[in-house]
Coordinates of C-alpha atoms in Angstrom, one line a residue:
Chain A
V1 CA 14.2 11.2 16.8
R2 CA 17.9 10.6 16.3
P3 CA 19.8 13.3 14.5
L4 CA 19.9 13.0 10.7
S5 CA 21.1 15.1 7.8
Y6 CA 19.0 16.4 5.0
A7 CA 20.0 17.3 1.5
R8 CA 18.0 18.3 -1.6
A9 CA 19.3 16.9 -4.9
T10 CA 19.0 18.8 -8.1
D11 CA 19.8 16.0 -10.5
A12 CA 19.7 12.2 -10.3
G13 CA 23.4 11.7 -10.6
A14 CA 24.0 13.9 -7.6
A15 CA 21.3 12.2 -5.6
I16 CA 22.8 8.8 -6.3
A17 CA 26.3 9.9 -5.4
L18 CA 25.1 11.4 -2.1
V19 CA 23.2 8.3 -1.0
A20 CA 25.9 6.0 -2.2
G21 CA 28.5 8.1 -0.3
H22 CA 26.8 7.8 3.0
P23 CA 26.7 4.6 5.0
E24 CA 23.1 5.3 6.1
G25 CA 22.0 7.4 3.1
A26 CA 18.4 7.1 1.8
F27 CA 16.3 8.8 -0.8
L28 CA 13.3 10.8 0.3
A29 CA 10.3 11.1 -2.1
G30 CA 6.7 11.4 -0.8
G31 CA 7.8 10.3 2.7
T32 CA 4.4 9.0 3.5
T33 CA 5.9 5.8 5.0
E34 CA 9.6 6.6 5.3
V35 CA 9.0 9.5 7.7
D36 CA 6.7 7.5 9.9
L37 CA 9.1 4.6 10.1
T38 CA 12.0 6.9 10.9
R39 CA 10.0 8.5 13.7
Q40 CA 9.3 5.1 15.1
D41 CA 13.0 4.2 14.9
V42 CA 12.2 1.3 12.5
L43 CA 14.3 3.0 9.8
R44 CA 17.5 4.8 10.9
P45 CA 18.7 6.9 8.0
G46 CA 21.7 9.1 8.7
L47 CA 21.2 11.2 5.6
L48 CA 17.9 11.8 3.7
V49 CA 18.4 13.0 0.1
D50 CA 15.3 14.7 -1.1
I51 CA 14.7 13.8 -4.7
N52 CA 11.3 15.5 -5.1
R53 CA 12.6 18.2 -7.4
L54 CA 14.0 15.7 -9.9
P55 CA 12.1 15.7 -13.2
L56 CA 10.7 12.2 -12.8
D57 CA 7.1 12.8 -12.4
G58 CA 5.8 12.4 -15.9
V59 CA 3.4 9.9 -17.5
E60 CA 4.6 9.6 -21.1
D61 CA 3.3 7.6 -24.0
L62 CA 5.7 5.1 -25.5
P63 CA 5.7 3.9 -29.1
G64 CA 3.5 0.8 -29.3
G65 CA 0.9 1.9 -26.8
G66 CA 2.8 1.5 -23.6
L67 CA 3.3 4.1 -20.9
R68 CA 6.3 5.3 -19.0
I69 CA 5.4 6.4 -15.5
G70 CA 8.0 8.4 -13.6
A71 CA 9.1 7.2 -10.2
L72 CA 8.1 10.5 -8.7
A73 CA 4.7 10.7 -10.3
R74 CA 2.2 11.0 -7.5
M75 CA -0.4 8.2 -7.1
S76 CA -3.2 10.7 -7.6
D77 CA -1.8 12.1 -10.8
V78 CA -1.2 8.7 -12.3
A79 CA -4.7 7.6 -11.3
Q80 CA -6.2 10.6 -13.1
A81 CA -3.9 10.6 -16.2
P82 CA -6.1 10.2 -19.3
A83 CA -3.8 7.7 -20.9
V84 CA -3.8 5.5 -17.7
V85 CA -7.6 5.7 -17.4
A86 CA -8.2 5.0 -21.0
R87 CA -5.6 2.2 -21.6
F88 CA -4.8 0.8 -18.2
P89 CA -7.9 1.2 -16.1
V90 CA -6.7 -1.6 -13.8
I91 CA -3.8 0.7 -12.7
S92 CA -6.1 3.6 -12.1
Q93 CA -8.5 1.5 -10.1
A94 CA -5.8 -0.1 -8.0
L95 CA -4.3 3.3 -7.2
L96 CA -7.6 4.6 -6.1
A97 CA -8.2 1.5 -4.0
G98 CA -5.1 2.3 -1.9
A99 CA -4.4 4.7 1.0
S100 CA -6.4 7.9 1.3
A101 CA -6.8 11.0 -0.9
Q102 CA -4.2 12.9 1.1
L103 CA -1.7 10.1 1.0
R104 CA -2.2 9.6 -2.7
N105 CA -1.4 13.2 -3.3
M106 CA 2.0 12.8 -1.6
A107 CA 3.1 9.2 -2.3
S108 CA 5.2 8.6 -5.3
M109 CA 5.0 5.6 -7.6
G110 CA 8.6 4.6 -6.9
G111 CA 8.0 4.8 -3.2
N112 CA 4.8 2.8 -3.5
L113 CA 6.7 -0.1 -5.1
C114 CA 9.4 0.2 -2.5
Q115 CA 7.2 0.7 0.6
R116 CA 7.8 -1.4 3.6
V117 CA 5.5 -4.1 5.0
R118 CA 2.7 -3.4 7.4
C119 CA 3.4 -6.3 9.6
S120 CA 2.9 -5.0 13.1
Y121 CA 6.0 -6.7 14.4
F122 CA 8.2 -5.1 11.7
R123 CA 6.8 -1.8 12.8
D124 CA 7.3 -2.4 16.5
V125 CA 11.0 -2.0 17.4
A126 CA 10.4 -3.8 20.7
S127 CA 9.6 -7.0 18.8
P128 CA 12.0 -9.3 17.1
C129 CA 11.7 -9.2 13.3
N130 CA 13.9 -11.0 10.8
K131 CA 13.3 -8.3 8.2
R132 CA 14.3 -5.5 10.5
E133 CA 17.0 -7.4 12.5
P134 CA 18.0 -10.5 10.5
G135 CA 18.1 -13.6 12.7
S136 CA 16.1 -12.2 15.5
G137 CA 13.0 -14.2 14.9
C138 CA 9.4 -13.8 13.6
P139 CA 6.6 -13.4 16.2
A140 CA 4.0 -13.3 13.4
M141 CA 4.4 -17.0 12.8
D142 CA 2.4 -17.7 16.0
G143 CA 1.1 -14.3 16.6
M144 CA -1.2 -11.8 14.9
N145 CA -1.0 -13.0 11.4
R146 CA -4.5 -12.7 10.1
G147 CA -3.5 -10.4 7.2
H148 CA -0.3 -12.3 6.5
A149 CA 0.8 -14.2 3.5
I150 CA -0.3 -17.7 2.5
L151 CA 1.7 -17.7 -0.6
G152 CA 5.5 -17.2 -0.9
G153 CA 6.3 -17.1 2.8
S154 CA 9.3 -18.8 4.4
G155 CA 10.3 -19.8 7.9
T156 CA 11.7 -16.3 8.3
C157 CA 8.9 -14.0 7.2
I158 CA 5.3 -14.1 6.1
A159 CA 4.6 -10.4 5.7
T160 CA 2.3 -9.4 2.9
H161 CA 3.4 -6.9 0.3
P162 CA 1.0 -4.0 1.0
S163 CA 0.8 -2.2 -2.4
D164 CA -2.3 -2.3 -4.5
V165 CA -0.9 -0.8 -7.7
A166 CA 2.0 -3.3 -7.7
V167 CA -0.6 -6.0 -8.2
A168 CA -2.0 -4.2 -11.2
L169 CA 1.5 -3.6 -12.6
V170 CA 2.3 -7.3 -12.2
A171 CA -0.8 -8.1 -14.2
V172 CA 0.3 -5.9 -17.1
D173 CA 3.9 -7.1 -17.0
A174 CA 5.4 -3.7 -16.2
V175 CA 9.2 -3.2 -16.3
V176 CA 10.9 -1.3 -13.5
H177 CA 13.8 0.9 -14.5
T178 CA 16.3 1.7 -11.8
R179 CA 19.4 3.8 -11.8
G180 CA 22.4 3.4 -9.5
P181 CA 26.1 4.1 -9.3
D182 CA 26.7 1.3 -11.9
G183 CA 24.1 2.6 -14.4
E184 CA 20.6 1.8 -15.3
R185 CA 18.8 -1.5 -15.1
A186 CA 15.5 -2.8 -16.4
I187 CA 13.8 -5.4 -14.2
G188 CA 10.6 -7.2 -14.9
I189 CA 8.2 -6.3 -12.2
D190 CA 7.7 -9.9 -11.2
D191 CA 11.4 -10.1 -10.5
F192 CA 11.5 -6.8 -8.8
F193 CA 9.9 -8.3 -5.7
L194 CA 11.9 -11.0 -4.0
L195 CA 10.5 -13.8 -1.9
P196 CA 11.7 -13.7 1.7
G197 CA 13.5 -17.0 1.7
D198 CA 16.4 -16.9 4.1
T199 CA 17.0 -13.1 3.5
P200 CA 13.8 -11.4 4.3
E201 CA 15.7 -8.1 4.8
R202 CA 16.3 -8.1 1.0
E203 CA 13.1 -7.1 -0.8
H204 CA 14.3 -6.1 -4.2
P205 CA 17.1 -7.4 -6.5
L206 CA 19.3 -4.5 -5.9
D207 CA 22.7 -4.6 -4.2
P208 CA 22.4 -3.0 -0.8
R209 CA 25.5 -1.1 -1.5
R210 CA 24.0 0.5 -4.5
A211 CA 22.2 3.8 -4.3
D212 CA 19.2 2.3 -6.1
H213 CA 18.6 -0.2 -3.3
C214 CA 15.0 0.3 -2.5
D215 CA 15.2 -0.6 1.1
R216 CA 16.9 2.7 1.5
G217 CA 14.1 4.7 0.0
P218 CA 12.4 5.2 -3.3
C219 CA 14.6 4.3 -6.3
A220 CA 16.1 7.3 -8.0
S221 CA 14.7 5.6 -11.1
G222 CA 14.3 6.6 -14.7
G223 CA 10.7 5.6 -14.3
V224 CA 8.4 2.7 -14.3
P225 CA 7.5 2.1 -18.0
L226 CA 4.9 -0.4 -18.7
G227 CA 4.9 -3.1 -21.3
V228 CA 3.0 -3.0 -24.5
P229 CA -0.7 -3.2 -23.6
E230 CA -1.9 -6.5 -25.0
V231 CA -5.0 -6.3 -22.9
P232 CA -8.0 -4.0 -23.3
Chain B
V1 CA -10.5 -4.3 -13.3
Y2 CA -9.1 -4.2 -9.8
L3 CA -11.2 -5.6 -6.9
K4 CA -10.1 -5.3 -3.3
F5 CA -11.5 -7.2 -0.3
R6 CA -10.8 -5.6 3.0
D7 CA -12.2 -5.1 6.5
R8 CA -13.5 -1.6 5.8
Q9 CA -14.1 0.1 2.5
S10 CA -11.6 2.9 2.9
Y11 CA -8.0 3.4 4.0
E12 CA -7.3 -0.2 4.6
F13 CA -4.9 -2.8 3.2
A14 CA -6.2 -5.7 1.2
L15 CA -7.1 -9.0 2.8
A16 CA -7.2 -10.1 -0.8
S17 CA -7.4 -8.3 -4.1
V18 CA -7.1 -9.1 -7.7
A19 CA -6.1 -7.3 -10.8
A20 CA -7.7 -8.9 -13.8
A21 CA -7.5 -8.1 -17.5
I22 CA -9.4 -10.3 -19.9
R23 CA -10.0 -10.2 -23.6
V24 CA -12.9 -12.2 -24.8
E25 CA -13.3 -13.1 -28.5
D26 CA -16.5 -14.8 -29.7
G27 CA -17.3 -15.9 -26.2
T28 CA -13.9 -17.4 -25.6
V29 CA -11.1 -16.2 -23.3
A30 CA -8.5 -15.0 -25.8
E31 CA -6.2 -13.4 -23.3
V32 CA -6.1 -13.2 -19.6
R33 CA -3.9 -11.7 -16.9
L34 CA -4.5 -12.2 -13.2
A35 CA -2.5 -11.0 -10.2
L36 CA -3.4 -11.3 -6.6
G37 CA -2.7 -8.9 -3.7
G38 CA -2.9 -9.3 0.0
V39 CA -2.2 -13.0 0.0
G40 CA 1.5 -13.3 -0.9
T41 CA 4.8 -12.0 0.3
K42 CA 4.9 -10.3 -3.1
P43 CA 2.2 -9.3 -5.7
W44 CA 1.2 -12.7 -6.9
R45 CA 0.8 -13.5 -10.6
A46 CA -1.7 -16.3 -10.9
R47 CA -0.3 -18.0 -14.0
R48 CA -1.9 -21.4 -13.4
A49 CA -5.3 -19.8 -13.2
E50 CA -4.6 -17.9 -16.4
A51 CA -3.6 -21.0 -18.2
G52 CA -6.7 -22.7 -17.0
L53 CA -8.9 -20.0 -18.4
L54 CA -7.2 -19.4 -21.8
G55 CA -9.2 -20.7 -24.7
R56 CA -12.1 -21.7 -22.5
P57 CA -15.6 -20.3 -22.8
A58 CA -16.0 -17.0 -21.0
D59 CA -18.7 -18.2 -18.6
E60 CA -19.2 -18.7 -14.9
A61 CA -18.2 -22.4 -15.0
S62 CA -14.8 -21.6 -16.4
F63 CA -14.1 -18.8 -14.0
A64 CA -15.2 -20.9 -11.1
G65 CA -12.5 -23.3 -12.1
G66 CA -9.8 -20.7 -12.6
R67 CA -8.6 -20.7 -9.1
P68 CA -5.1 -21.0 -7.6
A69 CA -4.8 -24.6 -6.7
G70 CA -3.0 -26.1 -3.7
T71 CA -3.5 -23.1 -1.4
S72 CA -4.9 -23.2 2.1
P73 CA -8.4 -22.1 3.2
G74 CA -9.3 -18.7 4.6
H75 CA -7.2 -16.2 2.8
A76 CA -7.0 -18.4 -0.3
E77 CA -10.7 -18.8 -0.4
A78 CA -11.1 -15.0 -0.2
A79 CA -8.7 -14.7 -3.0
E80 CA -10.5 -17.2 -5.1
R81 CA -13.8 -15.6 -4.5
V82 CA -12.5 -12.2 -5.4
Q83 CA -10.8 -13.6 -8.4
G84 CA -13.9 -15.4 -9.4
R85 CA -15.9 -12.2 -9.1
A86 CA -13.5 -10.2 -11.1
S87 CA -13.4 -12.9 -13.8
A88 CA -17.1 -13.5 -14.0
A89 CA -18.5 -10.0 -14.0
G90 CA -15.9 -7.3 -13.5
D91 CA -18.3 -4.8 -12.1
R92 CA -21.0 -7.0 -10.5
A93 CA -20.0 -5.4 -7.2
G94 CA -21.6 -5.7 -3.8
S95 CA -23.7 -8.9 -4.0
E96 CA -21.3 -11.6 -3.3
H97 CA -18.7 -11.6 -0.5
A98 CA -15.6 -13.5 0.2
D99 CA -15.9 -15.2 3.5
G100 CA -12.6 -16.7 4.4
R101 CA -12.4 -18.4 7.8
R102 CA -9.8 -16.0 9.0
C103 CA -12.0 -13.0 8.2
A104 CA -14.0 -12.3 11.3
M105 CA -15.9 -9.4 9.8
S106 CA -16.8 -11.2 6.7
G107 CA -20.5 -11.7 7.6
Y108 CA -20.9 -7.9 7.7
I109 CA -18.7 -6.5 5.0
G110 CA -20.8 -5.1 2.2
Q111 CA -24.0 -5.8 4.0
D112 CA -26.5 -3.3 5.3
V113 CA -25.9 -3.4 9.1
P114 CA -28.3 -1.5 11.3
R115 CA -26.7 1.0 13.6
V116 CA -27.7 0.7 17.2
E117 CA -28.2 4.5 17.6
G118 CA -29.5 5.0 14.0
P119 CA -33.3 5.3 14.7
A120 CA -32.7 7.7 17.6
K121 CA -30.5 10.0 15.5
V122 CA -32.7 10.1 12.4
T123 CA -35.8 10.8 14.4
G124 CA -34.2 13.5 16.4
S125 CA -34.8 11.8 19.7
A126 CA -31.1 11.1 20.3
R127 CA -29.6 12.9 23.3
Y128 CA -26.1 14.3 22.7
S129 CA -23.6 15.0 25.4
G130 CA -24.0 18.7 24.9
E131 CA -27.7 18.5 25.8
V132 CA -27.0 16.8 29.1
T133 CA -27.5 19.2 32.0
L134 CA -26.4 18.4 35.5
P135 CA -26.7 20.4 38.8
D136 CA -24.1 23.2 39.1
L137 CA -22.7 22.3 35.7
A138 CA -19.6 24.4 34.8
Y139 CA -18.7 25.2 31.2
A140 CA -15.2 25.6 30.0
E141 CA -13.9 27.0 26.7
I142 CA -10.4 26.4 25.4
V143 CA -8.7 29.5 24.2
G144 CA -5.8 28.9 21.9
A145 CA -2.6 30.9 22.4
T146 CA -1.9 33.6 19.8
V147 CA 1.8 33.3 20.3
A148 CA 3.6 30.1 19.6
S149 CA 6.0 28.9 22.4
G150 CA 5.2 31.9 24.5
Q151 CA 5.3 32.4 28.2
V152 CA 2.5 33.7 30.4
T153 CA 3.8 36.8 32.0
V154 CA 0.6 38.3 33.4
D155 CA -1.8 36.2 35.5
Q156 CA -5.3 37.1 34.6
H157 CA -6.9 34.0 35.9
D158 CA -8.2 35.1 39.3
G159 CA -11.8 34.9 38.0
S160 CA -11.5 31.4 36.8
R161 CA -9.7 30.3 40.0
A162 CA -12.8 31.3 41.9
R163 CA -14.8 28.8 40.0
P164 CA -15.4 25.3 41.3
T165 CA -12.9 22.7 40.1
G166 CA -13.0 19.0 39.7

C-alpha cells in the first residue's frame, strides 16, 4: 500500500475543504469498496477524509410523504426503517438484495450510489481500462463481458452499474443532494449517473475539482431525499 | 417490488433486475414505474415500457408487451423476463426463470438440483477426511501464539522433531 494520510472531519464544511485542498483527497464513509480498491492500487488517494462522524445518517419524513435519506445512513438501517418499509418497499427490497449482511451494516447510501464498477478489467491494474486510465483501451469489449451492459454502452466502456438500490431510486424519481465548495446542488437521480460516452472516467455530473465529486469517494452530501411517493 | 436475477441467490451482482411500482385502478394500470439494473451502464429507467403499460388492462398480455424494444438477446431477454414477472405478479417467485443465452447457469437457477454427495451425507454413510485412517498416520495440531509479533526464545520442539515428517 502506498502511503496516505488520514483525517477525521467533524463537520461537512471542514470535510469538503480538506478534500478540495488536496490534489488526491477523497472522502471515506463505509469504505467497503474504497478500501479494497485502494489496497489493489486501483484508487490512489493521498488523503482520506473520514466523514463517518458527520450527522448525515438519518431517515427523515418530508412534508408530502417523501423521505430524506442521509448519505451516511447505512444500507441495513435504511432497509429496516419503518417509513421505508411501509411507503417505499421497493427501496427496502433492493437494499436487502445487495451485498451481504456485514457489508450492508457498513456501507453508506452515498457510497452505494458512488460505488465503482465491478468490471474485472477496471479492478485489475495490469489491464488497460478507459475508466481507470482514459485512452488505454477496453479489454471487456472482446473479453469477459457476460455481466456487462447491453444498454448505454459506448466504444470506450460497457461496464454495468452495480448498485441495486440505485435502480429502485431511479424508479421512484429520487433526487440526490450534493454539497461541494460551491454550495449545494439537487440532481435528479436519472441525471446523477452519466453514460460513459467518450469520458467513461466521469461517472457523475460533478466537476472533478469539486469536493463532491463522487469518483473521489462518497459525496459529503446533505442527503438523498426522495420525491413525493406517487406509487403505493 | 424489486426482483433480481443472478447466478447465485446471495452476495452476487445482478445479471438483470427490475424495480417496479404499479398502481392498478379498476383493473387498469393507472401508474407505473419501471427501472432495470444489471443491464445498463447506469440504472435504466424503462420509460417506453411504462408508456406501453399505462392505461392498459392489468393483465398478463399487457405485461408481456411492456418490454424494452430494440435490445439484443441474452441479457435483454433476462431483463424482459424479470420485468414481465415483476409486472405480472410481483411475488410469484420461483416458478419462472430468465434464460438469456449469455447465462450459462440459467438452466439450474431456482431449480432443485440434486447434490452428488447428498444421499451419502443424509444417510450417514459419507466418509469425511477426518475418518480416513492410514498406516503410521501422524496428527498435528496448530497452536496459536499468545503473543503477537513475538520471537521464539526457547526451543521446546525436540519432541516434535523426533516425529516423522513429510
